Short mmCIF file of C-alpha atoms in Angstrom, two decimals:
data_model
loop_
_atom_site.label_atom_id
_atom_site.label_comp_id
_atom_site.label_asym_id
_atom_site.label_seq_id
_atom_site.Cartn_x
_atom_site.Cartn_y
_atom_site.Cartn_z
CA MET A 138 0.00 0.00 0.00
CA LYS A 139 2.80 2.35 0.91
CA HIS A 140 4.58 1.49 -2.33
CA GLY A 141 1.41 2.29 -4.28
CA ALA A 142 1.09 5.66 -2.53
CA GLU A 143 4.71 6.46 -3.41
CA ASP A 144 4.06 5.54 -7.05
CA GLY A 145 0.98 7.76 -7.06
CA ALA A 146 2.95 10.66 -5.61
CA ALA A 147 5.69 10.18 -8.23
CA ARG A 148 3.08 10.26 -11.01
CA ARG A 149 1.55 13.46 -9.65
CA VAL A 150 4.97 15.10 -9.47
CA ALA A 151 5.70 13.97 -13.04
CA ALA A 152 2.37 15.40 -14.21
CA LEU A 153 3.07 18.70 -12.40
CA ALA A 154 6.56 18.96 -13.87
CA THR A 155 5.19 18.24 -17.34
CA ALA A 156 2.36 20.74 -16.96
CA VAL A 157 4.55 23.59 -15.64
CA GLY A 158 7.28 23.10 -18.23
CA ASN A 159 4.89 22.57 -21.12
CA PHE A 160 2.89 25.67 -20.15
CA THR A 161 6.09 27.73 -20.06
CA GLU A 162 7.32 26.39 -23.38
CA TRP A 163 4.08 27.07 -25.26
CA PHE A 164 3.47 30.44 -23.60
CA ASP A 165 6.90 31.53 -24.81
CA PHE A 166 6.29 30.15 -28.29
CA ALA A 167 2.77 31.59 -28.70
CA ILE A 168 3.19 35.21 -27.62
CA TYR A 169 5.13 35.99 -30.80
CA GLY A 170 2.01 35.18 -32.81
CA PHE A 171 -0.19 37.51 -30.76
CA LEU A 172 2.33 40.33 -31.17
CA ALA A 173 2.94 39.71 -34.88
CA ALA A 174 1.38 42.99 -36.05
CA THR A 175 3.38 45.07 -33.54
CA LEU A 176 6.61 43.22 -34.30
CA GLY A 177 6.01 43.69 -38.02
CA ARG A 178 5.92 47.47 -37.58
CA LEU A 179 9.00 47.52 -35.33
CA PHE A 180 11.26 45.07 -37.15
CA PHE A 181 10.04 45.30 -40.77
CA PRO A 182 9.11 48.97 -41.31
CA GLY A 183 8.96 50.81 -44.62
CA ALA A 184 6.43 48.48 -46.21
CA SER A 185 2.64 48.48 -46.12
CA PRO A 186 1.02 47.24 -42.88
CA ALA A 187 -0.02 44.05 -44.68
CA ALA A 188 3.53 43.41 -45.95
CA SER A 189 5.00 44.05 -42.48
CA LEU A 190 2.53 41.61 -40.94
CA LEU A 191 3.31 38.96 -43.55
CA ALA A 192 7.05 39.41 -42.92
CA SER A 193 6.47 38.97 -39.18
CA LEU A 194 4.31 35.89 -39.78
CA ALA A 195 7.01 34.46 -42.06
CA VAL A 196 9.47 34.78 -39.15
CA PHE A 197 6.86 33.00 -37.00
CA GLY A 198 6.87 30.21 -39.59
CA VAL A 199 10.68 29.97 -39.66
CA ALA A 200 10.55 28.39 -36.22
CA PHE A 201 8.61 25.44 -37.61
CA PHE A 202 11.36 24.62 -40.08
CA MET A 203 13.85 24.48 -37.22
CA ARG A 204 11.72 21.98 -35.33
CA PRO A 205 12.92 18.87 -37.21
CA LEU A 206 16.55 19.82 -36.51
CA GLY A 207 15.70 20.30 -32.84
CA GLY A 208 13.95 16.95 -32.88
CA PHE A 209 16.98 15.20 -34.39
CA VAL A 210 19.49 16.73 -31.96
CA LEU A 211 17.50 17.01 -28.73
CA GLY A 212 15.59 13.79 -29.34
CA ALA A 213 18.91 11.96 -29.34
CA VAL A 214 19.73 13.66 -26.03
CA GLY A 215 16.57 12.13 -24.58
CA ASP A 216 17.61 8.65 -25.71
CA ARG A 217 21.23 9.01 -24.63
CA LEU A 218 21.09 11.09 -21.44
CA GLY A 219 17.50 10.69 -20.33
CA ARG A 220 14.08 12.26 -20.62
CA ARG A 221 14.70 14.66 -17.73
CA ALA A 222 17.91 16.02 -19.29
CA LEU A 223 16.06 16.62 -22.56
CA LEU A 224 13.18 18.52 -20.93
CA THR A 225 15.49 20.65 -18.79
CA LEU A 226 17.61 21.61 -21.81
CA SER A 227 14.52 22.31 -23.89
CA ILE A 228 12.92 24.72 -21.43
CA GLY A 229 16.25 26.47 -20.82
CA LEU A 230 16.81 27.14 -24.53
CA MET A 231 13.25 28.35 -25.04
CA GLY A 232 13.39 30.66 -22.01
CA LEU A 233 16.74 32.13 -23.04
CA ALA A 234 15.61 32.85 -26.61
CA THR A 235 12.32 34.37 -25.48
CA THR A 236 14.02 36.62 -22.93
CA LEU A 237 16.51 37.84 -25.53
CA ILE A 238 13.69 38.71 -27.95
CA GLY A 239 12.31 40.88 -25.16
CA VAL A 240 15.49 42.98 -25.05
CA LEU A 241 16.23 43.17 -28.79
CA PRO A 242 16.84 46.56 -30.39
CA THR A 243 14.29 47.44 -33.08
CA PHE A 244 14.95 48.37 -36.71
CA GLU A 245 14.90 52.06 -35.78
CA SER A 246 17.95 51.71 -33.52
CA ALA A 247 19.83 48.76 -35.05
CA GLY A 248 18.83 48.67 -38.70
CA LEU A 249 19.00 45.33 -40.51
CA LEU A 250 20.69 43.70 -37.52
CA ALA A 251 17.36 43.81 -35.64
CA PRO A 252 15.34 41.52 -37.96
CA VAL A 253 18.37 39.24 -38.41
CA LEU A 254 18.62 38.74 -34.64
CA LEU A 255 14.86 38.21 -34.41
CA VAL A 256 15.02 35.47 -37.04
CA LEU A 257 17.94 33.77 -35.26
CA LEU A 258 16.15 33.79 -31.91
CA ARG A 259 12.97 32.42 -33.47
CA CYS A 260 15.14 29.64 -34.90
CA VAL A 261 16.35 28.83 -31.37
CA GLN A 262 12.75 28.79 -30.18
CA GLY A 263 11.80 26.39 -32.96
CA PHE A 264 14.84 24.22 -32.24
CA SER A 265 13.79 23.99 -28.58
CA ALA A 266 10.12 23.33 -29.36
CA GLY A 267 11.20 20.45 -31.58
CA ALA A 268 11.74 18.29 -28.53
CA GLU A 269 9.25 19.64 -25.97
CA TRP A 270 6.02 17.94 -27.05
CA THR A 271 7.54 14.54 -27.78
CA GLY A 272 9.88 14.76 -24.77
CA SER A 273 6.98 15.62 -22.49
CA ALA A 274 4.97 12.74 -23.94
CA ALA A 275 7.73 10.22 -23.26
CA PHE A 276 8.44 11.57 -19.80
CA LEU A 277 4.81 11.62 -18.64
CA ILE A 278 3.56 8.40 -20.22
CA GLU A 279 6.61 6.44 -19.02
CA HIS A 280 5.53 7.38 -15.48
CA THR A 281 1.89 6.44 -16.02
CA PRO A 282 -0.07 3.20 -15.43
CA VAL A 283 -1.20 1.55 -18.64
CA GLU A 284 -4.94 1.98 -18.04
CA ARG A 285 -4.67 5.76 -17.45
CA ARG A 286 -2.25 6.89 -20.15
CA GLY A 287 -4.90 8.79 -22.11
CA ARG A 288 -6.06 10.79 -19.08
CA PHE A 289 -2.50 11.72 -18.13
CA ALA A 290 -1.65 12.54 -21.76
CA SER A 291 -4.39 15.17 -21.75
CA VAL A 292 -2.17 17.28 -19.46
CA ILE A 293 0.12 18.05 -22.41
CA SER A 294 -2.66 18.98 -24.83
CA ALA A 295 -4.57 21.03 -22.26
CA THR A 296 -1.61 23.02 -20.93
CA ALA A 297 -0.51 23.94 -24.45
CA ALA A 298 -3.96 25.43 -25.05
CA LEU A 299 -4.06 27.18 -21.68
CA ALA A 300 -0.59 28.64 -22.25
CA THR A 301 -1.68 30.01 -25.61
CA CYS A 302 -4.80 31.42 -23.98
CA ALA A 303 -2.74 33.06 -21.21
CA GLY A 304 -0.39 34.60 -23.76
CA GLY A 305 -3.29 36.06 -25.71
CA LEU A 306 -4.97 37.51 -22.62
CA LEU A 307 -1.72 39.07 -21.41
CA VAL A 308 -1.22 40.77 -24.78
CA LEU A 309 -4.86 41.92 -24.73
CA THR A 310 -4.47 43.38 -21.23
CA LEU A 311 -1.42 45.34 -22.33
CA GLU A 312 -3.11 46.60 -25.48
CA LEU A 313 -6.10 47.83 -23.48
CA SER A 314 -3.97 49.36 -20.72
CA LEU A 315 -1.34 51.13 -22.84
CA THR A 316 -1.46 53.59 -25.67
CA THR A 317 -0.31 52.52 -29.13
CA GLU A 318 2.87 54.55 -28.60
CA GLN A 319 3.59 52.91 -25.23
CA MET A 320 2.91 49.45 -26.67
CA SER A 321 5.35 50.10 -29.52
CA ALA A 322 7.96 51.72 -27.26
CA TRP A 323 8.18 49.14 -24.47
CA GLY A 324 4.89 47.34 -23.80
CA TRP A 325 5.55 44.63 -26.40
CA ARG A 326 8.61 43.56 -24.44
CA ILE A 327 6.70 42.60 -21.27
CA PRO A 328 5.25 39.24 -22.46
CA PHE A 329 8.71 38.11 -23.58
CA LEU A 330 10.30 39.12 -20.27
CA VAL A 331 7.65 37.16 -18.36
CA ALA A 332 9.68 34.19 -19.63
CA VAL A 333 12.32 34.89 -16.97
CA PRO A 334 10.29 33.83 -13.88
CA LEU A 335 8.36 31.18 -15.82
CA THR A 336 11.57 29.57 -17.06
CA ALA A 337 13.13 29.72 -13.61
CA VAL A 338 10.14 27.93 -12.05
CA GLY A 339 9.87 25.40 -14.87
CA THR A 340 13.59 24.58 -14.76
CA TRP A 341 13.57 24.26 -10.96
CA VAL A 342 10.62 21.85 -11.08
CA ARG A 343 12.19 19.73 -13.82
CA LEU A 344 15.53 19.51 -12.03
CA ARG A 345 13.79 18.08 -8.96
CA ILE A 346 11.98 15.22 -10.70
CA ASP A 347 13.18 11.65 -11.02
CA GLU A 348 14.10 10.04 -14.31
CA THR A 349 11.38 7.80 -15.73
CA PRO A 350 11.29 4.15 -14.60
CA VAL A 351 11.48 3.06 -18.24
CA PHE A 352 14.71 4.95 -18.91
CA GLN A 353 16.20 3.80 -15.61
CA ARG A 354 15.61 0.19 -16.65
CA LEU A 355 17.30 0.87 -20.00
CA VAL A 356 20.36 2.18 -18.18
CA GLU A 357 20.44 -0.76 -15.77
CA ALA A 358 20.17 -3.23 -18.65
CA GLY A 359 22.85 -1.43 -20.68
CA ALA A 360 20.29 -1.06 -23.49
CA ARG A 361 20.53 2.64 -24.27
CA ALA A 362 20.90 3.41 -27.97
CA GLU A 363 24.50 4.11 -28.91
CA ALA A 364 23.50 5.98 -32.08
CA PRO A 365 19.80 6.93 -31.75
CA LEU A 366 19.59 8.69 -35.12
CA ARG A 367 21.01 5.73 -37.00
CA GLN A 368 18.99 3.20 -35.01
CA SER A 369 15.79 5.16 -35.64
CA GLY A 370 15.98 3.80 -39.19
CA ARG A 371 14.33 0.68 -37.82
CA ASP A 372 11.26 2.78 -36.94
CA VAL A 373 10.49 4.05 -40.46
CA ARG A 374 6.92 2.72 -40.54
CA ALA A 375 6.08 4.19 -37.14
CA ILE A 376 7.71 7.50 -38.14
CA ALA A 377 5.55 7.62 -41.28
CA LEU A 378 2.40 6.99 -39.23
CA THR A 379 3.49 9.68 -36.79
CA PHE A 380 3.96 12.13 -39.66
CA ALA A 381 0.36 11.48 -40.73
CA PHE A 382 -1.42 11.88 -37.39
CA SER A 383 0.88 14.69 -36.26
CA SER A 384 0.09 16.65 -39.42
CA VAL A 385 -3.60 16.59 -38.53
CA GLN A 386 -2.96 17.32 -34.87
CA GLY A 387 -0.53 20.17 -35.49
CA LEU A 388 -2.63 21.80 -38.18
CA GLY A 389 -5.79 21.63 -36.08
CA PHE A 390 -4.07 23.06 -33.03
CA TYR A 391 -2.58 25.98 -34.95
CA TYR A 392 -5.92 26.71 -36.56
CA LEU A 393 -7.46 26.96 -33.08
CA ALA A 394 -4.60 28.67 -31.30
CA THR A 395 -3.14 30.96 -33.99
CA TYR A 396 -5.21 31.34 -37.12
CA VAL A 397 -8.66 31.92 -35.61
CA VAL A 398 -7.54 35.26 -34.10
CA THR A 399 -6.30 36.44 -37.50
CA TYR A 400 -9.46 35.10 -39.15
CA LEU A 401 -11.79 36.91 -36.76
CA THR A 402 -9.98 40.24 -37.07
CA ALA A 403 -9.01 40.23 -40.78
CA THR A 404 -11.87 38.28 -42.37
CA VAL A 405 -14.84 38.57 -39.99
CA GLU A 406 -13.68 42.09 -38.99
CA LEU A 407 -14.19 41.79 -35.25
CA SER A 408 -12.26 44.12 -32.98
CA ARG A 409 -9.02 42.60 -31.71
CA PRO A 410 -10.06 42.66 -28.01
CA ARG A 411 -13.33 40.89 -28.79
CA ALA A 412 -11.59 38.33 -30.98
CA LEU A 413 -8.98 37.53 -28.32
CA VAL A 414 -11.59 37.09 -25.58
CA LEU A 415 -13.69 34.77 -27.75
CA VAL A 416 -10.67 32.72 -28.81
CA ALA A 417 -9.52 32.45 -25.19
CA THR A 418 -12.98 31.14 -24.26
CA GLY A 419 -12.83 28.57 -27.05
CA LEU A 420 -9.35 27.43 -25.99
CA VAL A 421 -10.48 26.93 -22.39
CA CYS A 422 -13.34 24.77 -23.68
CA TYR A 423 -10.82 22.77 -25.72
CA ALA A 424 -8.62 22.29 -22.63
CA LEU A 425 -11.63 20.96 -20.71
CA LEU A 426 -12.43 18.52 -23.51
CA CYS A 427 -8.93 16.99 -23.50
CA PRO A 428 -9.29 14.88 -20.30
CA ILE A 429 -12.61 13.56 -21.63
CA ALA A 430 -10.95 12.59 -24.91
CA GLY A 431 -8.13 10.92 -22.95
CA ALA A 432 -10.57 8.87 -20.87
CA VAL A 433 -12.46 7.84 -24.02
CA SER A 434 -9.21 6.66 -25.63
CA ASP A 435 -8.38 4.63 -22.51
CA ARG A 436 -11.77 2.96 -22.86
CA PHE A 437 -12.08 2.49 -26.64
CA GLY A 438 -8.48 2.63 -27.90
CA ARG A 439 -6.21 5.15 -29.63
CA ARG A 440 -6.90 4.02 -33.19
CA ARG A 441 -10.67 4.33 -33.00
CA VAL A 442 -10.65 7.69 -31.22
CA ASN A 443 -7.96 9.16 -33.47
CA LEU A 444 -9.81 8.12 -36.62
CA VAL A 445 -13.11 9.55 -35.33
CA GLY A 446 -11.28 12.78 -34.53
CA GLY A 447 -9.57 12.99 -37.93
CA PHE A 448 -12.68 12.23 -39.98
CA GLY A 449 -14.64 14.57 -37.72
CA LEU A 450 -12.27 17.43 -38.53
CA ALA A 451 -12.68 16.72 -42.24
CA VAL A 452 -16.46 16.93 -41.85
CA VAL A 453 -16.99 19.77 -39.35
CA SER A 454 -14.24 22.24 -40.26
CA ILE A 455 -16.33 24.11 -42.84
CA PRO A 456 -19.49 24.19 -40.64
CA ALA A 457 -17.29 25.40 -37.75
CA PHE A 458 -15.99 28.27 -39.87
CA VAL A 459 -19.53 29.09 -41.01
CA LEU A 460 -20.48 29.47 -37.34
CA MET A 461 -17.39 31.55 -36.55
CA GLY A 462 -18.04 33.65 -39.63
CA THR A 463 -21.27 34.95 -38.09
CA GLY A 464 -19.14 37.04 -35.73
CA THR A 465 -21.51 36.52 -32.81
CA ALA A 466 -20.21 35.34 -29.46
CA ALA A 467 -22.34 32.19 -29.62
CA GLY A 468 -21.30 31.52 -33.20
CA VAL A 469 -17.57 31.99 -32.63
CA VAL A 470 -17.40 29.95 -29.42
CA GLY A 471 -19.82 27.35 -30.81
CA GLY A 472 -17.71 26.94 -33.94
CA MET A 473 -14.53 26.60 -31.91
CA VAL A 474 -16.11 24.03 -29.59
CA LEU A 475 -17.43 22.02 -32.55
CA PHE A 476 -13.90 21.98 -33.98
CA ALA A 477 -12.35 21.32 -30.56
CA VAL A 478 -14.43 18.20 -29.85
CA PHE A 479 -12.64 16.36 -32.66
CA GLN A 480 -9.32 18.17 -32.27
CA SER A 481 -9.09 17.01 -28.64
CA MET A 482 -9.49 13.39 -29.80
CA VAL A 483 -6.67 13.75 -32.30
CA SER A 484 -4.41 15.66 -29.92
CA VAL A 485 -4.60 13.39 -26.87
CA THR A 486 -4.25 10.18 -28.87
CA THR A 487 -1.25 11.73 -30.64
CA VAL A 488 0.49 12.19 -27.27
CA CYS A 489 -0.13 8.53 -26.38
CA MET A 490 0.90 7.14 -29.75
CA LEU A 491 4.16 9.11 -29.75
CA VAL A 492 5.12 6.78 -26.90
CA GLU A 493 3.23 3.57 -27.59
CA LEU A 494 4.34 3.21 -31.23
CA PHE A 495 8.10 3.25 -30.52
CA PRO A 496 10.63 1.08 -28.66
CA ALA A 497 12.04 2.72 -25.54
CA GLU A 498 15.65 2.98 -26.69
CA THR A 499 14.85 5.13 -29.78
CA ARG A 500 11.51 6.59 -28.65
CA SER A 501 12.66 10.15 -28.03
CA THR A 502 14.49 10.45 -31.36
CA SER A 503 12.08 8.62 -33.65
CA SER A 504 8.90 10.21 -32.32
CA ALA A 505 10.50 13.68 -32.60
CA ILE A 506 11.42 13.04 -36.26
CA GLY A 507 7.91 12.05 -37.34
CA PHE A 508 6.14 14.65 -35.21
CA ASN A 509 8.25 17.61 -36.23
CA LEU A 510 8.31 16.78 -39.93
CA GLY A 511 4.51 16.75 -39.80
CA LEU A 512 4.39 20.13 -38.09
CA ALA A 513 7.10 21.72 -40.24
CA LEU A 514 5.71 20.61 -43.60
CA ILE A 515 1.96 20.48 -42.97
CA GLY A 516 0.85 21.95 -39.64
CA GLY A 517 3.10 24.98 -39.22
CA PRO A 518 2.36 26.62 -42.58
CA GLY A 519 -1.38 26.17 -41.96
CA PRO A 520 -2.19 29.66 -40.61
CA LEU A 521 -0.31 31.31 -43.49
CA ILE A 522 -2.03 29.09 -46.09
CA ALA A 523 -5.45 29.72 -44.52
CA ALA A 524 -4.81 33.49 -44.45
CA ALA A 525 -3.75 33.41 -48.11
CA ILE A 526 -6.93 31.51 -49.06
CA ALA A 527 -9.07 34.03 -47.17
CA SER A 528 -7.38 37.08 -48.71
CA SER A 529 -7.41 35.74 -52.26
CA THR A 530 -11.01 34.49 -52.24
CA GLY A 531 -12.66 36.86 -49.77
CA SER A 532 -14.51 33.84 -48.40
CA SER A 533 -15.12 33.33 -44.68
CA THR A 534 -15.47 29.54 -45.06
CA LEU A 535 -12.83 28.48 -47.62
CA PRO A 536 -9.89 28.91 -45.16
CA ALA A 537 -11.18 25.64 -43.66
CA LEU A 538 -10.50 23.84 -46.94
CA TYR A 539 -6.83 23.16 -46.16
CA MET A 540 -7.82 21.55 -42.86
CA VAL A 541 -10.45 19.42 -44.61
CA VAL A 542 -8.03 18.15 -47.25
CA VAL A 543 -5.21 17.35 -44.81
CA ALA A 544 -7.52 15.63 -42.32
CA ALA A 545 -9.24 13.56 -45.01
CA ILE A 546 -6.06 12.35 -46.75
CA ALA A 547 -4.09 11.63 -43.57
CA THR A 548 -6.97 9.89 -41.81
CA LEU A 549 -7.71 7.68 -44.82
CA ALA A 550 -4.06 6.57 -44.74
CA LEU A 551 -4.25 5.98 -40.99
CA ALA A 552 -7.46 3.96 -41.38
CA ARG A 553 -5.50 1.62 -43.61
CA TRP A 554 -2.23 1.30 -41.68
CA LEU A 555 -2.55 2.56 -38.07
CA PRO A 556 -2.52 -0.31 -35.54
CA GLU A 557 -4.18 -0.26 -32.15
CA VAL A 558 -1.53 0.55 -29.53
CA ARG A 559 -3.53 0.99 -26.33
CA GLY A 560 -2.09 -1.28 -23.68
CA ARG A 561 1.27 -1.91 -25.37
CA ARG A 562 4.26 -2.47 -23.20
CA ILE A 563 6.52 0.58 -23.40
CA ASP A 564 9.49 -0.62 -21.37
CA GLY A 565 12.68 -1.95 -22.94
CA ALA A 566 12.62 -2.72 -26.64
CA ALA A 567 9.17 -4.22 -26.41
CA ALA A 568 6.78 -1.66 -27.81
CA VAL A 569 5.38 -4.62 -29.65
CA ALA A 570 2.93 -6.86 -27.89
CA PRO A 571 -0.26 -5.33 -26.54
CA ALA A 572 -1.01 -6.18 -22.94
CA GLU A 573 -4.46 -7.39 -22.02
CA VAL A 574 -6.58 -4.30 -21.47
CA ARG A 575 -10.31 -4.65 -21.04
CA PRO A 576 -12.18 -2.88 -23.89
#
């Protein structure tokens, strides 16, 4: 009984460490998007407001192309030195880059050096983010009992949404409290400098946690991968599956967390404060749906829930945008919730499958490769593609078309090749044989 209580306490500490660090990482990553218009004016002046915004959004997108590199390098750290070392390094890099963005000189005082430094720091942020989601997944699920993996996995999906929500509300508070001149002079720096205490807390929590039992057993057995990148070649099929479901998950999340704000202000023509409040409400609803989706996947399996979520996104994306296009509070939040019901299914099962599909010795590296390629090539460019569709067509519903196409194609492929992985053993090299788990 005492041993069980100690295991339960260790799981709660692992969940707390994951939640705090993941919140910090995604808060740091998201605030750039909410400040894109301001940063465009400060770092890319001399062009039209639309061109400055597009330049700033392009820098936002640069981070996604650094994610695969971060996944290759930091993923290997997780397989060689441990999951805790990976997560501590990841949050430190993200916090450092975010803090430095907060003290950058603007184009007015530094000329071309200012946008160059901004691009470099966004690259560091993308490099760091390339290991956070998959590293958090491995760390948390390797601490979790088999029958509750989905519910614990929801911590990662929910805290990413809540961090994005918090970033948006902080930016909104500053914009309402400060004049345009004050916001441009120094107010924009505040959200980036908030990274200092958040990173300090997140790093302290992660340094105090124990390594996962799964990785400890690898070390004791002398089974750690000597060359994780090379050995990940054995996981090609699982990496391809990960690319497919991560593309849907990443694209859906960035539609909810990033694009909808732009859509409501640029296409539906809501005021920015109103749009941010409505999006924050929708993101909180999404966060509340994640534990439910996790429990459902524990009951009915990852494959079934992921496929329902993917096909659901293909079906409801256009109706969701029709609702949001009304511009009413009920329509916007209702559309986001309709979208979020299926997105939560895809997101939580993605967290579980990043662990359950791969053998322990190459899990950190291989899952990071598939996940980050999906986000870099398909998910990350989503907001820019959706914005381009909206501006070129003038339609309030066609921006959903990219989501529909990606979800339909990827989910059809997954319906053919994705195995059921709920209940698989995840210790040692044996991510192979499913354990007996009652349906």
